[in-house]
């Protein structure tokens, strides 16, 4: 059985009393444990809506999303979310941000400390435990956000364009760091991006979505071994193929 199953999922938003907007239509998808999935598609195709439904932050109009066979009915620590905005509490230190969810769950101080130290080391920020978000770079703040999500030991890590606000050099560095974190943490990742280059670099499979109403246009397996070289011919060829499926010349 797949870790995550999405079956005949449809999402409709109402605009006013009579108008309806179909955001997602007929979404069927199976995602395996420890798989790295990227969702790509044009703006407004429902990528973030699909991610929010898996997170339990939104509900489908019909169809179902199942995690380990159980219907997703609302937010749960089994599904950690990392947003494009850093969403850290500015009045809390790095270590307190990471421990916040654990404290809300009633985890003991000793266990919280052990967990936060583990994930601070994993994201390479152990020396910044006492720092505050405004003292960190954008990339470092996103690493804290990832550590905070992982501290709750989720089955699935959901990432909504987490590197979209970073400069190109930092973004490339964060992609490499994320893959190392994913390899060591052994989590399933669903990653929304507008960048085909990013998707080819990161993913095991790329889910290409159509313009609204969002449907799965094609699923592309990325068979290039890691670590992937962006200048390699096979990388460029796959990037070009995905762009052609999206109807794009460049991106």
CSV table of C-alpha atoms in Angstrom, one decimal:
chain,number,residue,atom,x,y,z
A,1,UNK,CA,0.0,0.0,0.0
A,2,UNK,CA,1.2,3.5,-0.9
A,3,UNK,CA,2.0,5.9,1.9
A,4,UNK,CA,-0.3,8.6,0.4
A,5,UNK,CA,-3.2,7.9,-1.9
A,6,UNK,CA,-5.3,10.6,-3.6
A,7,UNK,CA,-8.4,9.3,-5.2
A,8,UNK,CA,-10.8,11.1,-7.6
A,9,UNK,CA,-10.1,14.4,-5.8
A,10,UNK,CA,-12.1,17.5,-6.9
A,11,UNK,CA,-12.0,21.0,-5.3
A,12,UNK,CA,-14.5,23.7,-6.2
A,13,UNK,CA,-14.3,27.3,-4.8
A,14,UNK,CA,-17.5,29.5,-4.7
A,15,UNK,CA,-17.2,33.0,-5.9
A,16,UNK,CA,-20.3,35.0,-4.8
A,17,UNK,CA,-23.7,33.3,-4.7
A,18,UNK,CA,-23.7,31.6,-8.1
A,19,UNK,CA,-20.1,31.5,-9.6
A,20,UNK,CA,-17.9,28.4,-9.0
A,21,UNK,CA,-14.3,27.9,-9.8
A,22,UNK,CA,-13.1,24.4,-10.3
A,23,UNK,CA,-9.5,24.3,-8.9
A,24,UNK,CA,-8.8,20.6,-9.1
A,25,UNK,CA,-10.5,17.9,-11.1
A,26,UNK,CA,-10.0,14.1,-11.1
A,27,UNK,CA,-6.8,14.0,-9.2
A,28,UNK,CA,-5.5,10.4,-8.7
A,29,UNK,CA,-2.0,9.9,-7.3
A,30,UNK,CA,-0.1,7.3,-5.3
A,31,UNK,CA,3.1,8.4,-3.4
A,32,UNK,CA,5.5,5.9,-1.8
A,33,UNK,CA,7.3,6.1,1.5
A,34,UNK,CA,10.5,8.2,1.3
A,35,UNK,CA,9.7,9.4,-2.2
A,36,UNK,CA,10.6,13.0,-3.3
A,37,UNK,CA,7.8,14.4,-5.4
A,38,UNK,CA,7.7,17.8,-7.2
A,39,UNK,CA,4.5,19.4,-8.4
A,40,UNK,CA,4.9,21.8,-11.3
A,41,UNK,CA,2.4,23.7,-13.4
A,42,UNK,CA,1.2,27.2,-14.4
A,43,UNK,CA,0.0,29.7,-11.8
A,44,UNK,CA,-3.5,29.0,-10.7
A,45,UNK,CA,-3.4,25.2,-11.6
A,46,UNK,CA,-4.1,24.1,-8.0
A,47,UNK,CA,-0.6,23.0,-6.8
A,48,UNK,CA,-0.9,24.8,-3.5
A,49,UNK,CA,-4.6,23.8,-3.1
A,50,UNK,CA,-3.6,20.2,-3.5
A,51,UNK,CA,-0.8,20.6,-0.9
A,52,UNK,CA,-3.2,22.3,1.5
A,53,UNK,CA,-5.7,19.4,1.2
A,54,UNK,CA,-2.9,16.9,2.0
A,55,UNK,CA,-1.9,19.1,4.9
A,56,UNK,CA,-5.5,19.1,6.1
A,57,UNK,CA,-5.8,22.9,5.9
A,58,UNK,CA,-8.4,22.6,3.2
A,59,UNK,CA,-11.1,19.9,2.3
A,60,UNK,CA,-11.9,18.4,-1.0
A,61,UNK,CA,-15.3,18.9,-2.6
A,62,UNK,CA,-15.3,15.3,-3.5
A,63,UNK,CA,-12.9,12.4,-3.5
A,64,UNK,CA,-10.5,11.6,-0.7
A,65,UNK,CA,-6.9,11.9,0.4
A,66,UNK,CA,-5.5,9.0,2.5
A,67,UNK,CA,-2.3,8.8,4.6
A,68,UNK,CA,-1.4,5.2,5.5
A,69,UNK,CA,-4.9,4.2,4.7
A,70,UNK,CA,-6.5,6.8,6.9
A,71,UNK,CA,-8.6,9.7,5.5
A,72,UNK,CA,-7.1,13.1,6.0
A,73,UNK,CA,-9.7,15.2,7.8
A,74,UNK,CA,-7.6,18.0,9.3
A,75,UNK,CA,-4.2,19.2,10.3
A,76,UNK,CA,-2.0,16.6,12.1
A,77,UNK,CA,1.7,16.5,13.1
A,78,UNK,CA,2.0,13.5,10.7
A,79,UNK,CA,2.1,16.1,7.9
A,80,UNK,CA,4.6,18.9,8.4
A,81,UNK,CA,4.3,22.1,6.3
A,82,UNK,CA,7.0,24.5,5.2
A,83,UNK,CA,5.8,27.7,3.5
A,84,UNK,CA,7.5,30.2,1.2
A,85,UNK,CA,7.3,32.8,4.0
A,86,UNK,CA,9.5,31.8,6.8
A,87,UNK,CA,6.6,31.7,9.3
A,88,UNK,CA,8.9,31.7,12.4
A,89,UNK,CA,7.9,33.4,15.6
A,90,UNK,CA,10.2,36.4,15.7
A,91,UNK,CA,10.1,36.7,19.5
A,92,UNK,CA,11.4,33.1,19.9
A,93,UNK,CA,15.0,31.9,19.5
A,94,UNK,CA,15.9,29.3,16.9
A,95,UNK,CA,15.7,26.5,19.5
A,96,UNK,CA,12.4,27.7,20.9
A,97,UNK,CA,10.9,27.9,17.4
A,98,UNK,CA,11.9,24.3,16.8
A,99,UNK,CA,10.6,23.1,20.2
A,100,UNK,CA,7.3,25.1,20.0
A,101,UNK,CA,5.2,22.3,18.4
A,102,UNK,CA,6.7,19.7,20.8
A,103,UNK,CA,5.8,21.9,23.8
A,104,UNK,CA,2.3,22.3,22.6
A,105,UNK,CA,2.0,18.5,22.5
A,106,UNK,CA,3.2,18.3,26.1
A,107,UNK,CA,6.6,16.7,25.4
A,108,UNK,CA,9.0,16.9,28.3
A,109,UNK,CA,11.7,19.5,28.4
A,110,UNK,CA,14.4,16.9,28.2
A,111,UNK,CA,12.9,15.2,25.2
A,112,UNK,CA,12.3,18.5,23.5
A,113,UNK,CA,15.9,19.5,24.0
A,114,UNK,CA,17.2,16.2,22.6
A,115,UNK,CA,15.0,16.5,19.6
A,116,UNK,CA,15.8,20.1,18.9
A,117,UNK,CA,19.5,19.4,19.2
A,118,UNK,CA,19.2,16.5,16.7
A,119,UNK,CA,17.5,18.6,14.1
A,120,UNK,CA,19.7,21.7,14.6
A,121,UNK,CA,22.6,19.5,13.9
A,122,UNK,CA,20.8,18.0,10.9
A,123,UNK,CA,20.2,21.4,9.3
A,124,UNK,CA,23.7,22.7,10.3
A,125,UNK,CA,22.6,25.5,12.7
A,126,UNK,CA,23.7,24.1,16.1
A,127,UNK,CA,25.8,27.2,16.7
A,128,UNK,CA,22.8,29.5,16.1
A,129,UNK,CA,20.4,27.8,18.7
A,130,UNK,CA,20.1,31.0,20.7
A,131,UNK,CA,19.8,33.4,17.8
A,132,UNK,CA,16.6,35.1,16.7
A,133,UNK,CA,15.0,34.9,13.2
A,134,UNK,CA,16.0,38.5,12.4
A,135,UNK,CA,19.6,37.7,13.0
A,136,UNK,CA,19.6,34.9,10.3
A,137,UNK,CA,19.8,35.0,6.5
A,138,UNK,CA,16.8,33.9,4.4
A,139,UNK,CA,18.4,30.4,3.8
A,140,UNK,CA,19.1,29.9,7.5
A,141,UNK,CA,15.5,30.9,8.4
A,142,UNK,CA,14.2,28.3,6.0
A,143,UNK,CA,16.5,25.7,7.5
A,144,UNK,CA,15.0,26.5,10.9
A,145,UNK,CA,11.5,26.1,9.4
A,146,UNK,CA,12.5,22.7,8.0
A,147,UNK,CA,13.9,21.7,11.4
A,148,UNK,CA,10.7,22.8,13.2
A,149,UNK,CA,8.6,20.7,10.8
A,150,UNK,CA,10.8,17.6,11.1
A,151,UNK,CA,10.9,17.9,14.9
A,152,UNK,CA,7.3,16.6,15.1
A,153,UNK,CA,8.5,13.5,13.2
A,154,UNK,CA,6.0,13.8,10.3
A,155,UNK,CA,5.4,11.0,7.8
A,156,UNK,CA,5.2,13.6,5.0
A,157,UNK,CA,7.0,16.9,4.6
A,158,UNK,CA,4.9,19.4,2.5
A,159,UNK,CA,6.9,22.3,1.0
A,160,UNK,CA,5.1,25.2,-0.8
A,161,UNK,CA,7.8,27.0,-2.9
A,162,UNK,CA,10.1,27.2,0.1
A,163,UNK,CA,13.0,28.7,-1.8
A,164,UNK,CA,11.0,31.0,-4.0
A,165,UNK,CA,12.1,34.2,-2.2
A,166,UNK,CA,15.8,33.3,-2.2
A,167,UNK,CA,18.4,34.6,-4.6
A,168,UNK,CA,19.6,32.1,-7.3
A,169,UNK,CA,22.9,31.1,-5.6
A,170,UNK,CA,21.3,30.6,-2.1
A,171,UNK,CA,18.4,28.7,-3.8
A,172,UNK,CA,20.8,26.2,-5.4
A,173,UNK,CA,22.7,25.8,-2.2
A,174,UNK,CA,19.4,25.1,-0.3
A,175,UNK,CA,18.4,22.5,-2.8
A,176,UNK,CA,21.5,20.6,-2.2
A,177,UNK,CA,21.1,20.9,1.6
A,178,UNK,CA,17.5,19.8,1.4
A,179,UNK,CA,18.4,16.6,-0.5
A,180,UNK,CA,21.0,15.8,2.2
A,181,UNK,CA,18.4,16.5,5.0
A,182,UNK,CA,15.9,14.3,3.1
A,183,UNK,CA,18.4,11.5,2.7
A,184,UNK,CA,19.3,11.5,6.4
A,185,UNK,CA,15.7,12.1,7.8
A,186,UNK,CA,14.2,9.5,5.4
A,187,UNK,CA,10.9,11.4,4.9
A,188,UNK,CA,8.4,11.6,2.1
A,189,UNK,CA,8.5,15.1,0.5
A,190,UNK,CA,5.9,16.8,-1.7
A,191,UNK,CA,7.5,20.0,-3.0
A,192,UNK,CA,5.6,22.7,-5.0
A,193,UNK,CA,7.7,24.8,-7.4
A,194,UNK,CA,7.4,26.9,-10.5
A,195,UNK,CA,10.9,26.0,-11.5
A,196,UNK,CA,11.4,23.1,-13.8
A,197,UNK,CA,15.1,23.2,-13.2
A,198,UNK,CA,14.5,22.8,-9.4
A,199,UNK,CA,12.1,19.9,-10.0
A,200,UNK,CA,14.5,18.0,-12.2
A,201,UNK,CA,17.3,18.6,-9.6
A,202,UNK,CA,15.2,17.4,-6.7
A,203,UNK,CA,12.6,15.0,-7.6
A,204,UNK,CA,12.2,11.2,-8.0
A,205,UNK,CA,9.0,12.0,-10.0
A,206,UNK,CA,7.6,15.2,-11.4
A,207,UNK,CA,3.8,15.7,-11.4
A,208,UNK,CA,2.9,18.0,-14.2
A,209,UNK,CA,-0.4,19.8,-13.8
A,210,UNK,CA,-2.6,21.4,-16.4
A,211,UNK,CA,-4.0,24.9,-16.3
A,212,UNK,CA,-7.2,25.3,-14.3
A,213,UNK,CA,-9.1,23.2,-13.6
A,214,UNK,CA,-5.9,21.5,-12.4
A,215,UNK,CA,-5.5,17.9,-13.6
A,216,UNK,CA,-2.5,15.6,-13.7
A,217,UNK,CA,-1.2,16.0,-17.2
A,218,UNK,CA,1.7,13.6,-16.9
A,219,UNK,CA,4.0,12.0,-14.3
A,220,UNK,CA,7.6,12.0,-15.3
A,221,UNK,CA,10.1,9.8,-13.6
A,222,UNK,CA,13.5,11.4,-13.0
A,223,UNK,CA,16.0,8.5,-13.6
A,224,UNK,CA,19.1,10.7,-13.4
A,225,UNK,CA,21.4,9.5,-10.5
A,226,UNK,CA,22.0,11.9,-7.7
A,227,UNK,CA,24.0,14.1,-7.3
A,228,UNK,CA,22.7,15.7,-10.5
A,229,UNK,CA,24.7,18.1,-12.6
A,230,UNK,CA,22.6,20.9,-14.2
A,231,UNK,CA,25.0,21.1,-17.1
A,232,UNK,CA,24.8,17.4,-18.0
A,233,UNK,CA,23.1,16.5,-21.3
A,234,UNK,CA,20.6,14.2,-19.6
A,235,UNK,CA,19.6,17.0,-17.2
A,236,UNK,CA,19.1,19.4,-20.0
A,237,UNK,CA,17.2,16.9,-22.1
A,238,UNK,CA,14.8,16.1,-19.3
A,239,UNK,CA,14.3,19.7,-18.5
A,240,UNK,CA,13.5,20.4,-22.1
A,241,UNK,CA,11.0,17.5,-22.2
A,242,UNK,CA,9.2,18.7,-19.1
A,243,UNK,CA,9.0,22.3,-20.5
A,244,UNK,CA,7.6,20.9,-23.7
A,245,UNK,CA,4.8,19.1,-21.7
A,246,UNK,CA,4.0,22.4,-20.0
A,247,UNK,CA,3.9,24.2,-23.3
A,248,UNK,CA,6.9,26.4,-22.4
A,249,UNK,CA,10.0,27.3,-24.3
A,250,UNK,CA,12.0,28.4,-21.3
A,251,UNK,CA,11.4,28.9,-17.6
